[in-house]
Amino acid sequence: MASAQLLGGSSPVQHLTVVELAQTPAGEQTGKFVADLGARVVKVEPPGGVASRHVGPFVRGQEDVDHSLEFWTYNSSKSSQVVDATQVEDRAAFAALLAEAQILVVEDRAWLSELGVDLDELLEQRPDLIVVAVTPFGLTGPWQDYRTSDLVALAAGGLLNSCGYDDHSIPPIRPGGNQGFQLGASFSWCALLLALIERQRTGLGQLVDISLHESNAVSCELANPYWFYPKAIVQRQTCRHAQPEPTQSALFECGDGNYVYFALILSEQKAWSTLLAWMVDLDMAADLTDPAYQDIAYRQQEFSHVQELIEVFCLVQDADTVYHEGQRRGLPIGRLNAFEDLPNDVHLQERGFFVDLPTPEGDAVTYPGLPYRFSSFETTPGRPPSLGEGDHE
Amino acid sequence: MTQNTFSGSPANEATTPVADPSRGPRPRSGPLAGVKIADFCWMGVGAVATRLLADFGADVIKIENRKRLDTPRRLPIYKGEVRSYGAEEANPDPNKGGLFNNYSRNKLGVTVDMGDPRGRELVHDLIEHCGIVTENFAPGVMEKWNLTYPELREIRDDVIFARMSGYGHSGPQAHYRSYGPVVQAVSGLSFNSGLPGREPSGWGLSYMDNQAAYYNSAGLMLAIYQRMLTGQGTEVDVSAVEAGIGLLGSDLLDTVVNDRPSRRPDYPRGNRLEHPDAAPHGVYPASGEDQWIAIAVFSDDDWKSLQVAMGDPAWAGEPRFATAADRVAHHDELDVLLAGWTRDQGKHDLMEKLQRAGIAAGAVQNAQDLAEHDPQIAARGTFFELDHPVIGPALFEGFPGQLGTSRPDHWRSAPLLGEDNDFVFGELLGRDADTLAQLAAEGVI
């Protein structure tokens, strides 16, 4: 079994059966959220497997359907059932599976039709069923048939407009990790929980129609309020908040070639004093000890000089030191960790965040755990399923 | 329906405008109607987390301190005044901030001085009344007020206590200071964004204020669902850094499973994909200053469709662009040639033309585009308007989807500072008018 392990208490979703028809991170992550908490999530796949099984990177270069790390990322704790839509008996098996389910996650209405199920008829026949449709632009509207990708979702949704470099001859740059899809998944998950709560009260399910486009459009943080209120368009700036006007850099390179993020707000007296004391301790404060710098206006006037001294201050230290010493002194500084840094982080180790995820071969790989902890129950992710391994469950 | 009255005491005069009966608290509709939350959340991540619950019917009672205004109340996102935040006034009008309005719509608002024992007593009663407590303070604040989970359970055994922080509430860095950009840096989300060979471009927003907020909303609703099923409460501890790591995708596994360094010359990849082969895949110039369109071509069919849409230019038929592997190998040249075709066309026209040809393409839209030109946002009603006594009518970002029956209940813009003191402490908790007047006069509420 590939399902999540219940380590203590009882999970509120452990008795749910979810059928998932998904092959992008939007629907797959939605299924993973509920699977990792102990629900039975049956991933329905066509012969040959869903598209995500064919996308690299692959485990140690093994290019087959059971070793895609793209698939592993979004499909832990699920089982897999192959359904050939061209086969009558397979469509019957799918109908039987759906009859057992309380929740259906679907990305593509046409795929559901191929399996012999019309969405409208299904909703009529199964008033208790929760159907979570997470689609590029939503099930209605003039763009309902438009295609998307992660890059396109981030662009059309507005988020990409805030991301990139100070140099605007460079186009906006997509943040990595499929975030355009992930935003849709987060809202599908929340909507799924809303629908579960409502069903607990009324006994009725419902159609949840989540749009990736809208999920991105409502997640641009300051950009929309800046338009709604002062009618300002924010401008992208390297690794810091897009704002109506340019601000000083917040990215500092350290002596070991790594970076830290530190936004010094010159008007914050306490942060200024803390930084100054730190620079003095390292004999790096130069003329900043001049009493004139106690005045905010003077600091702001001299900010490029201040900035240069901080640049040098960071360059003579390594990023780990700047991060931890800065935090020890109470400054909100973050090291730009690379992926290999994360499993070695003592804080994450102490919290047991990374888990040993079993693989189909019987060994284990390092895998991120759940982002939330409940005192009343605990689960840990199960392995991603091999193609069709749940066919006879 | 309860009339919204106010004491009119001197301490309130500066911040409590005339009572408006249309803003009075009323029974809510939606799946979370009847759910009550004593909400200590502030800043971005906490406020967004409880906003979703307020949208869908929960009574979210926002607890504020007049002596330490919530930062979004201070940030100068004002109508008619363009200023970057960081340029706030020393004594801003706490009811004028657009960001606060955006974050705290549909919530009730009370003010309490937790430094005063009478304030803490009110909050104690409020927690007993609500049964759900939310907070995103720096670790130690709730402890200082004796509001830990075991202590909250003495108030109500079935209490739900949702804690939202950067690093989680255990471990040696639990006390580290964080906000969105720090979380993004530490979790790896800033490192993995940028052009190869340059400094990371990271994020132009506090993305993790939103994503961690959504995870917090989910954690809170899971706890509510569990209590509905079992009667049992729980403590929920959400770490934004851990949520961020969970969002890194397969590149993380490529490193931790395959031992492939992420510090390497060809990483991060900018707008290109390594998996699957996709070319052209990028952001191309459109007509106008700093206007762009994203185009993603995955299959040979996509490429043929693009050739037709471009009017079959000779360069597109060259053998060096024949297969996906060829196009990936010649991506630099492909980008230059494609940009030559896109740069004189309007981004919205181009998006429509390409989408009609079946190609995944999206104008890089800004907030004005979303609010004023996007027919999908308009048709779906994603943004909606609410009036506000100080700000006036304003747009809000709604729920990004449509639900069959779990409809949002948008009843009011954000609370004025202390707007619901009389309703909450009087009507709900039973304090009489004289007591409230005295507490207000002495700055306890």
GROMACS .gro file of C-alpha atoms in nm, chain A residues 9-13 16 29 32-33 37 54-61 69-74 135 137-152 154-180 182-184 186-201 204-247 251 258-263 265 267-268 270-271 300 323-325 327-328 330-343 345-348 350-351 353-354 365-377, chain B residues 30-35 51-52 56 75-86 88 96-99 101-103 149 167-179 181-182 184-196 198-207 209-211 214-226 228-230 232-243 245-258 260-263 267 270-273 275-276 281-284 290 292-296 298-299 302 348 351-353 355-356 358-377 379-383 391 393-407:
model
  368
    9GLY     CA    1  -0.491   1.006   1.665
   10SER     CA    2  -0.757   0.984   1.397
   11SER     CA    3  -0.740   1.191   1.082
   12PRO     CA    4  -1.059   1.374   0.985
   13VAL     CA    5  -1.019   1.258   0.625
   16LEU     CA    6  -1.280   0.945   0.260
   29GLN     CA    7  -0.133   1.853  -0.553
   32LYS     CA    8  -0.183   1.489  -0.250
   33PHE     CA    9  -0.301   1.730   0.019
   37LEU     CA   10  -0.348   1.322   0.560
   54HIS     CA   11   0.662   1.100  -1.853
   55VAL     CA   12   0.819   1.424  -1.735
   56GLY     CA   13   1.169   1.435  -1.589
   57PRO     CA   14   1.379   1.454  -1.389
   58PHE     CA   15   1.388   1.079  -1.332
   59VAL     CA   16   1.526   0.889  -1.035
   60ARG     CA   17   1.894   0.834  -1.112
   61GLY     CA   18   1.820   0.859  -1.482
   69LEU     CA   19   1.045   1.277  -0.981
   70GLU     CA   20   0.792   1.517  -1.130
   71PHE     CA   21   0.533   1.247  -1.060
   72TRP     CA   22   0.675   1.166  -0.717
   73THR     CA   23   0.657   1.530  -0.616
   74TYR     CA   24   0.280   1.553  -0.647
  135THR     CA   25  -0.900   2.411  -1.467
  137PHE     CA   26  -0.945   2.948  -1.655
  138GLY     CA   27  -1.257   2.799  -1.495
  139LEU     CA   28  -1.557   2.617  -1.640
  140THR     CA   29  -1.734   2.931  -1.762
  141GLY     CA   30  -1.643   3.263  -1.923
  142PRO     CA   31  -1.493   3.380  -2.253
  143TRP     CA   32  -1.152   3.225  -2.181
  144GLN     CA   33  -1.287   2.891  -2.056
  145ASP     CA   34  -1.129   2.701  -2.349
  146TYR     CA   35  -0.795   2.879  -2.345
  147ARG     CA   36  -0.489   2.669  -2.273
  148THR     CA   37  -0.241   2.734  -1.998
  149SER     CA   38   0.095   2.631  -1.863
  150ASP     CA   39   0.271   2.736  -1.546
  151LEU     CA   40   0.438   3.029  -1.724
  152VAL     CA   41   0.115   3.136  -1.895
  154LEU     CA   42   0.171   3.334  -1.390
  155ALA     CA   43   0.173   3.582  -1.680
  156ALA     CA   44  -0.200   3.620  -1.736
  157GLY     CA   45  -0.270   3.613  -1.362
  158GLY     CA   46  -0.049   3.915  -1.301
  159LEU     CA   47   0.209   3.761  -1.073
  160LEU     CA   48   0.482   3.750  -1.338
  161ASN     CA   49   0.457   4.126  -1.386
  162SER     CA   50   0.607   4.170  -1.038
  163CYS     CA   51   0.897   3.926  -1.081
  164GLY     CA   52   1.234   3.978  -1.249
  165TYR     CA   53   1.522   4.221  -1.255
  166ASP     CA   54   1.570   4.595  -1.210
  167ASP     CA   55   1.690   4.597  -1.572
  168HIS     CA   56   1.364   4.608  -1.765
  169SER     CA   57   1.527   4.517  -2.095
  170ILE     CA   58   1.515   4.168  -1.940
  171PRO     CA   59   1.164   4.022  -1.952
  172PRO     CA   60   0.984   3.928  -1.631
  173ILE     CA   61   1.124   3.601  -1.492
  174ARG     CA   62   0.914   3.305  -1.387
  175PRO     CA   63   0.969   3.193  -1.029
  176GLY     CA   64   1.045   2.821  -1.025
  177GLY     CA   65   0.848   2.528  -0.889
  178ASN     CA   66   0.517   2.542  -1.078
  179GLN     CA   67   0.376   2.817  -0.856
  180GLY     CA   68   0.106   2.910  -1.108
  182GLN     CA   69   0.031   2.554  -0.693
  183LEU     CA   70  -0.186   2.857  -0.634
  184GLY     CA   71  -0.478   2.677  -0.797
  186SER     CA   72  -0.411   2.573  -0.263
  187PHE     CA   73  -0.755   2.713  -0.343
  188SER     CA   74  -0.887   2.373  -0.456
  189TRP     CA   75  -0.779   2.234  -0.122
  190CYS     CA   76  -0.945   2.513   0.071
  191ALA     CA   77  -1.261   2.481  -0.138
  192LEU     CA   78  -1.262   2.105  -0.085
  193LEU     CA   79  -1.257   2.164   0.291
  194LEU     CA   80  -1.534   2.424   0.268
  195ALA     CA   81  -1.743   2.173   0.075
  196LEU     CA   82  -1.672   1.896   0.329
  197ILE     CA   83  -1.780   2.123   0.613
  198GLU     CA   84  -2.096   2.219   0.426
  199ARG     CA   85  -2.175   1.856   0.348
  200GLN     CA   86  -2.134   1.765   0.711
  201ARG     CA   87  -2.416   2.011   0.782
  204LEU     CA   88  -2.511   1.771   0.011
  205GLY     CA   89  -2.209   1.786  -0.211
  206GLN     CA   90  -2.145   2.045  -0.478
  207LEU     CA   91  -1.939   2.140  -0.781
  208VAL     CA   92  -1.632   2.342  -0.693
  209ASP     CA   93  -1.505   2.527  -1.002
  210ILE     CA   94  -1.155   2.662  -0.932
  211SER     CA   95  -0.974   2.870  -1.192
  212LEU     CA   96  -0.594   2.874  -1.205
  213HIS     CA   97  -0.615   3.214  -1.367
  214GLU     CA   98  -0.821   3.363  -1.088
  215SER     CA   99  -0.610   3.190  -0.823
  216ASN     CA  100  -0.310   3.375  -0.960
  217ALA     CA  101  -0.498   3.701  -1.006
  218VAL     CA  102  -0.595   3.720  -0.638
  219SER     CA  103  -0.245   3.631  -0.514
  220CYS     CA  104  -0.035   3.923  -0.635
  221GLU     CA  105  -0.012   4.073  -0.284
  222LEU     CA  106   0.047   4.449  -0.315
  223ALA     CA  107  -0.001   4.481  -0.690
  224ASN     CA  108  -0.382   4.481  -0.688
  225PRO     CA  109  -0.428   4.712  -0.385
  226TYR     CA  110  -0.180   4.952  -0.543
  227TRP     CA  111  -0.410   4.967  -0.845
  228PHE     CA  112  -0.739   4.958  -0.651
  229TYR     CA  113  -0.639   5.252  -0.427
  230PRO     CA  114  -0.374   5.495  -0.564
  231LYS     CA  115  -0.403   5.361  -0.923
  232ALA     CA  116  -0.033   5.280  -0.932
  233ILE     CA  117   0.127   5.000  -1.131
  234VAL     CA  118   0.407   4.829  -0.943
  235GLN     CA  119   0.743   4.786  -1.117
  236ARG     CA  120   0.949   4.470  -1.082
  237GLN     CA  121   1.277   4.499  -0.891
  238THR     CA  122   1.547   4.236  -0.839
  239CYS     CA  123   1.452   3.997  -0.558
  240ARG     CA  124   1.243   4.247  -0.367
  241HIS     CA  125   0.895   4.390  -0.367
  242ALA     CA  126   0.767   4.540  -0.689
  243GLN     CA  127   0.659   4.891  -0.596
  244PRO     CA  128   0.553   5.209  -0.774
  245GLU     CA  129   0.905   5.349  -0.735
  246PRO     CA  130   1.253   5.196  -0.722
  247THR     CA  131   1.382   5.101  -0.376
  251LEU     CA  132   2.007   4.119  -0.188
  258ASN     CA  133   2.594   3.293  -0.140
  259TYR     CA  134   2.336   3.565  -0.088
  260VAL     CA  135   2.132   3.697   0.200
  261TYR     CA  136   1.806   3.891   0.184
  262PHE     CA  137   1.801   4.192   0.413
  263ALA     CA  138   1.569   4.488   0.359
  265ILE     CA  139   1.423   5.013   0.636
  267SER     CA  140   1.332   5.473   0.914
  268GLU     CA  141   1.339   5.189   1.169
  270LYS     CA  142   1.590   4.990   1.631
  271ALA     CA  143   1.701   4.798   1.323
  300GLN     CA  144   1.801   5.845   0.378
  323TYR     CA  145   2.212   3.494   0.855
  324HIS     CA  146   2.247   3.341   1.198
  325GLU     CA  147   2.434   3.629   1.361
  327GLN     CA  148   1.894   3.675   1.344
  328ARG     CA  149   2.066   3.635   1.683
  330GLY     CA  150   1.705   4.029   1.602
  331LEU     CA  151   1.729   4.137   1.239
  332PRO     CA  152   1.499   3.973   0.983
  333ILE     CA  153   1.771   3.838   0.755
  334GLY     CA  154   1.734   3.528   0.542
  335ARG     CA  155   2.000   3.324   0.367
  336LEU     CA  156   1.910   3.231   0.010
  337ASN     CA  157   1.934   2.859   0.068
  338ALA     CA  158   2.000   2.626  -0.221
  339PHE     CA  159   1.826   2.289  -0.222
  340GLU     CA  160   2.124   2.094  -0.087
  341ASP     CA  161   2.130   2.321   0.218
  342LEU     CA  162   1.781   2.226   0.332
  343PRO     CA  163   1.819   1.867   0.459
  345ASP     CA  164   1.942   2.266   0.835
  346VAL     CA  165   1.952   2.187   1.208
  347HIS     CA  166   1.616   2.351   1.272
  348LEU     CA  167   1.440   2.143   1.006
  350GLU     CA  168   1.505   1.895   1.487
  351ARG     CA  169   1.147   1.938   1.367
  353PHE     CA  170   1.049   1.798   0.856
  354PHE     CA  171   1.212   1.580   0.591
  365VAL     CA  172   1.452   0.883  -0.036
  366THR     CA  173   1.451   1.220   0.136
  367TYR     CA  174   1.114   1.390   0.090
  368PRO     CA  175   0.948   1.701   0.235
  369GLY     CA  176   0.697   1.631   0.510
  370LEU     CA  177   0.369   1.802   0.590
  371PRO     CA  178   0.371   2.181   0.638
  372TYR     CA  179   0.127   2.164   0.927
  373ARG     CA  180   0.128   1.973   1.255
  374PHE     CA  181  -0.183   1.884   1.454
  375SER     CA  182  -0.169   1.788   1.818
  376SER     CA  183  -0.472   1.565   1.769
  377PHE     CA  184  -0.334   1.346   1.492
  423GLY     CA  185  -2.214   3.028   0.412
  424PRO     CA  186  -2.064   2.696   0.516
  425LEU     CA  187  -1.883   2.849   0.812
  426ALA     CA  188  -2.180   3.043   0.952
  427GLY     CA  189  -2.180   2.997   1.328
  428VAL     CA  190  -1.804   2.942   1.345
  444ARG     CA  191  -1.002   3.628   0.563
  445LEU     CA  192  -1.104   3.320   0.368
  449PHE     CA  193  -1.745   3.210   0.389
  468LEU     CA  194   0.109   5.131   0.507
  469PRO     CA  195   0.040   5.422   0.272
  470ILE     CA  196  -0.168   5.243   0.011
  471TYR     CA  197  -0.419   5.524  -0.006
  472LYS     CA  198  -0.658   5.644  -0.269
  473GLY     CA  199  -0.506   5.924  -0.474
  474GLU     CA  200  -0.162   5.911  -0.309
  475VAL     CA  201   0.112   5.715  -0.479
  476ARG     CA  202   0.384   5.623  -0.233
  477SER     CA  203   0.592   5.314  -0.181
  478TYR     CA  204   0.547   5.151   0.154
  479GLY     CA  205   0.830   5.236   0.385
  481GLU     CA  206   0.447   5.595   0.575
  489LYS     CA  207  -0.746   5.484   0.554
  490GLY     CA  208  -0.514   5.198   0.459
  491GLY     CA  209  -0.614   5.007   0.147
  492LEU     CA  210  -0.408   4.702   0.233
  494ASN     CA  211  -0.917   4.701   0.398
  495ASN     CA  212  -0.819   4.429   0.152
  496TYR     CA  213  -0.696   4.193   0.422
  542TYR     CA  214  -0.269   2.543   2.413
  560TYR     CA  215   0.967   2.864   1.137
  561GLY     CA  216   0.707   2.673   1.341
  562HIS     CA  217   0.684   2.656   1.717
  563SER     CA  218   0.960   2.405   1.791
  564GLY     CA  219   1.327   2.380   1.700
  565PRO     CA  220   1.630   2.600   1.755
  566GLN     CA  221   1.523   2.872   1.506
  567ALA     CA  222   1.161   2.899   1.615
  568HIS     CA  223   1.230   3.248   1.745
  569TYR     CA  224   1.388   3.375   1.420
  570ARG     CA  225   1.226   3.685   1.276
  571SER     CA  226   1.058   3.636   0.944
  572TYR     CA  227   0.827   3.779   0.690
  574PRO     CA  228   1.084   3.755   0.169
  575VAL     CA  229   1.283   3.593   0.452
  577GLN     CA  230   1.119   3.275   0.053
  578ALA     CA  231   1.496   3.308   0.096
  579VAL     CA  232   1.532   3.040   0.363
  580SER     CA  233   1.297   2.789   0.199
  581GLY     CA  234   1.481   2.795  -0.135
  582LEU     CA  235   1.206   2.977  -0.324
  583SER     CA  236   1.425   3.280  -0.395
  584PHE     CA  237   1.729   3.079  -0.500
  585ASN     CA  238   1.540   2.890  -0.769
  586SER     CA  239   1.422   3.199  -0.958
  587GLY     CA  240   1.646   3.389  -1.195
  588LEU     CA  241   1.865   3.372  -1.502
  589PRO     CA  242   2.163   3.136  -1.501
  591ARG     CA  243   2.324   3.610  -1.250
  592GLU     CA  244   2.205   3.694  -0.902
  593PRO     CA  245   1.865   3.538  -0.827
  594SER     CA  246   1.567   3.750  -0.930
  595GLY     CA  247   1.361   3.582  -0.661
  596TRP     CA  248   1.017   3.719  -0.592
  597GLY     CA  249   0.867   4.063  -0.639
  598LEU     CA  250   0.615   4.008  -0.366
  599SER     CA  251   0.563   3.831  -0.036
  600TYR     CA  252   0.441   3.520  -0.215
  602ASP     CA  253   0.245   3.562   0.287
  603ASN     CA  254  -0.022   3.436   0.052
  604GLN     CA  255   0.071   3.071   0.013
  607TYR     CA  256  -0.376   2.951   0.225
  608TYR     CA  257  -0.211   2.657   0.402
  609ASN     CA  258  -0.312   2.813   0.732
  610SER     CA  259  -0.671   2.850   0.612
  611ALA     CA  260  -0.669   2.481   0.518
  612GLY     CA  261  -0.517   2.375   0.852
  613LEU     CA  262  -0.779   2.574   1.037
  614MET     CA  263  -1.066   2.431   0.834
  615LEU     CA  264  -0.933   2.077   0.882
  616ALA     CA  265  -0.937   2.140   1.255
  617ILE     CA  266  -1.292   2.275   1.235
  618TYR     CA  267  -1.401   1.973   1.030
  619GLN     CA  268  -1.238   1.739   1.278
  621MET     CA  269  -1.748   1.873   1.382
  622LEU     CA  270  -1.684   1.500   1.346
  623THR     CA  271  -1.544   1.424   1.691
  625GLN     CA  272  -1.224   1.725   1.971
  626GLY     CA  273  -1.011   2.039   1.944
  627THR     CA  274  -0.649   2.062   1.837
  628GLU     CA  275  -0.345   2.280   1.817
  629VAL     CA  276  -0.228   2.351   1.461
  630ASP     CA  277   0.130   2.460   1.402
  631VAL     CA  278   0.206   2.579   1.048
  632SER     CA  279   0.559   2.672   0.944
  633ALA     CA  280   0.580   2.902   0.643
  634VAL     CA  281   0.936   2.787   0.569
  635GLU     CA  282   0.818   2.426   0.555
  636ALA     CA  283   0.523   2.521   0.335
  638ILE     CA  284   0.998   2.390   0.082
  639GLY     CA  285   0.692   2.186  -0.012
  640LEU     CA  286   0.644   2.422  -0.306
  641LEU     CA  287   0.990   2.375  -0.462
  642GLY     CA  288   0.877   2.101  -0.696
  643SER     CA  289   1.078   1.830  -0.865
  644ASP     CA  290   1.397   2.039  -0.876
  645LEU     CA  291   1.424   1.979  -0.500
  646LEU     CA  292   1.400   1.602  -0.548
  647ASP     CA  293   1.651   1.621  -0.835
  648THR     CA  294   1.897   1.750  -0.575
  649VAL     CA  295   1.810   1.547  -0.266
  650VAL     CA  296   1.736   1.220  -0.447
  651ASN     CA  297   1.974   1.240  -0.745
  653ARG     CA  298   2.243   1.691  -0.853
  654PRO     CA  299   2.375   2.022  -0.717
  655SER     CA  300   2.137   2.314  -0.745
  656ARG     CA  301   2.439   2.545  -0.732
  660TYR     CA  302   2.050   2.688  -1.282
  663GLY     CA  303   1.495   3.176  -1.620
  664ASN     CA  304   1.183   3.123  -1.828
  665ARG     CA  305   1.301   2.803  -1.992
  666LEU     CA  306   1.206   2.450  -1.900
  668HIS     CA  307   1.151   1.908  -1.835
  669PRO     CA  308   0.970   1.857  -2.065
  674HIS     CA  309   0.913   2.879  -2.405
  675GLY     CA  310   0.954   3.226  -2.271
  676VAL     CA  311   0.841   3.583  -2.232
  677TYR     CA  312   0.857   3.795  -2.546
  683ASP     CA  313   0.776   4.711  -2.087
  685TRP     CA  314   0.530   4.128  -2.267
  686ILE     CA  315   0.363   3.803  -2.363
  687ALA     CA  316   0.436   3.452  -2.240
  688ILE     CA  317   0.435   3.176  -2.503
  689ALA     CA  318   0.472   2.807  -2.424
  691PHE     CA  319   0.527   2.199  -2.596
  692SER     CA  320   0.453   1.972  -2.890
  695ASP     CA  321   0.193   2.346  -3.109
  741HIS     CA  322  -0.387   4.115  -2.557
  744MET     CA  323  -0.278   3.636  -2.667
  745GLU     CA  324  -0.619   3.603  -2.829
  746LYS     CA  325  -0.473   3.522  -3.170
  748GLN     CA  326  -0.502   3.103  -2.799
  749ARG     CA  327  -0.749   3.079  -3.087
  751GLY     CA  328  -0.458   2.651  -2.978
  752ILE     CA  329  -0.130   2.775  -2.836
  753ALA     CA  330  -0.077   2.836  -2.466
  754ALA     CA  331  -0.006   3.209  -2.448
  755GLY     CA  332  -0.076   3.477  -2.190
  756ALA     CA  333  -0.028   3.852  -2.189
  757VAL     CA  334   0.185   3.955  -1.891
  758GLN     CA  335  -0.097   4.141  -1.722
  759ASN     CA  336  -0.060   4.406  -1.459
  760ALA     CA  337  -0.320   4.495  -1.199
  761GLN     CA  338  -0.488   4.748  -1.426
  762ASP     CA  339  -0.518   4.482  -1.698
  763LEU     CA  340  -0.677   4.244  -1.450
  764ALA     CA  341  -0.923   4.499  -1.317
  765GLU     CA  342  -1.014   4.674  -1.641
  766HIS     CA  343  -0.929   4.464  -1.947
  767ASP     CA  344  -0.955   4.099  -1.849
  768PRO     CA  345  -1.287   3.963  -1.980
  769GLN     CA  346  -1.253   3.642  -1.780
  770ILE     CA  347  -1.210   3.819  -1.446
  772ALA     CA  348  -1.729   3.753  -1.647
  773ARG     CA  349  -1.650   3.547  -1.340
  774GLY     CA  350  -1.687   3.839  -1.101
  775THR     CA  351  -1.354   3.765  -0.938
  776PHE     CA  352  -1.314   4.122  -0.813
  784ILE     CA  353  -1.203   5.500   0.200
  786PRO     CA  354  -1.606   5.223  -0.254
  787ALA     CA  355  -1.313   4.997  -0.338
  788LEU     CA  356  -1.242   4.677  -0.526
  789PHE     CA  357  -1.145   4.353  -0.353
  790GLU     CA  358  -0.992   4.028  -0.473
  791GLY     CA  359  -1.255   3.761  -0.425
  792PHE     CA  360  -1.245   3.383  -0.410
  793PRO     CA  361  -1.087   3.248  -0.730
  794GLY     CA  362  -1.363   3.014  -0.828
  795GLN     CA  363  -1.728   2.941  -0.818
  796LEU     CA  364  -1.887   2.697  -0.578
  797GLY     CA  365  -2.226   2.535  -0.616
  798THR     CA  366  -2.358   2.627  -0.273
  799SER     CA  367  -2.067   2.742  -0.055
  800ARG     CA  368  -2.106   3.101  -0.162
   0.00000   0.00000   0.00000
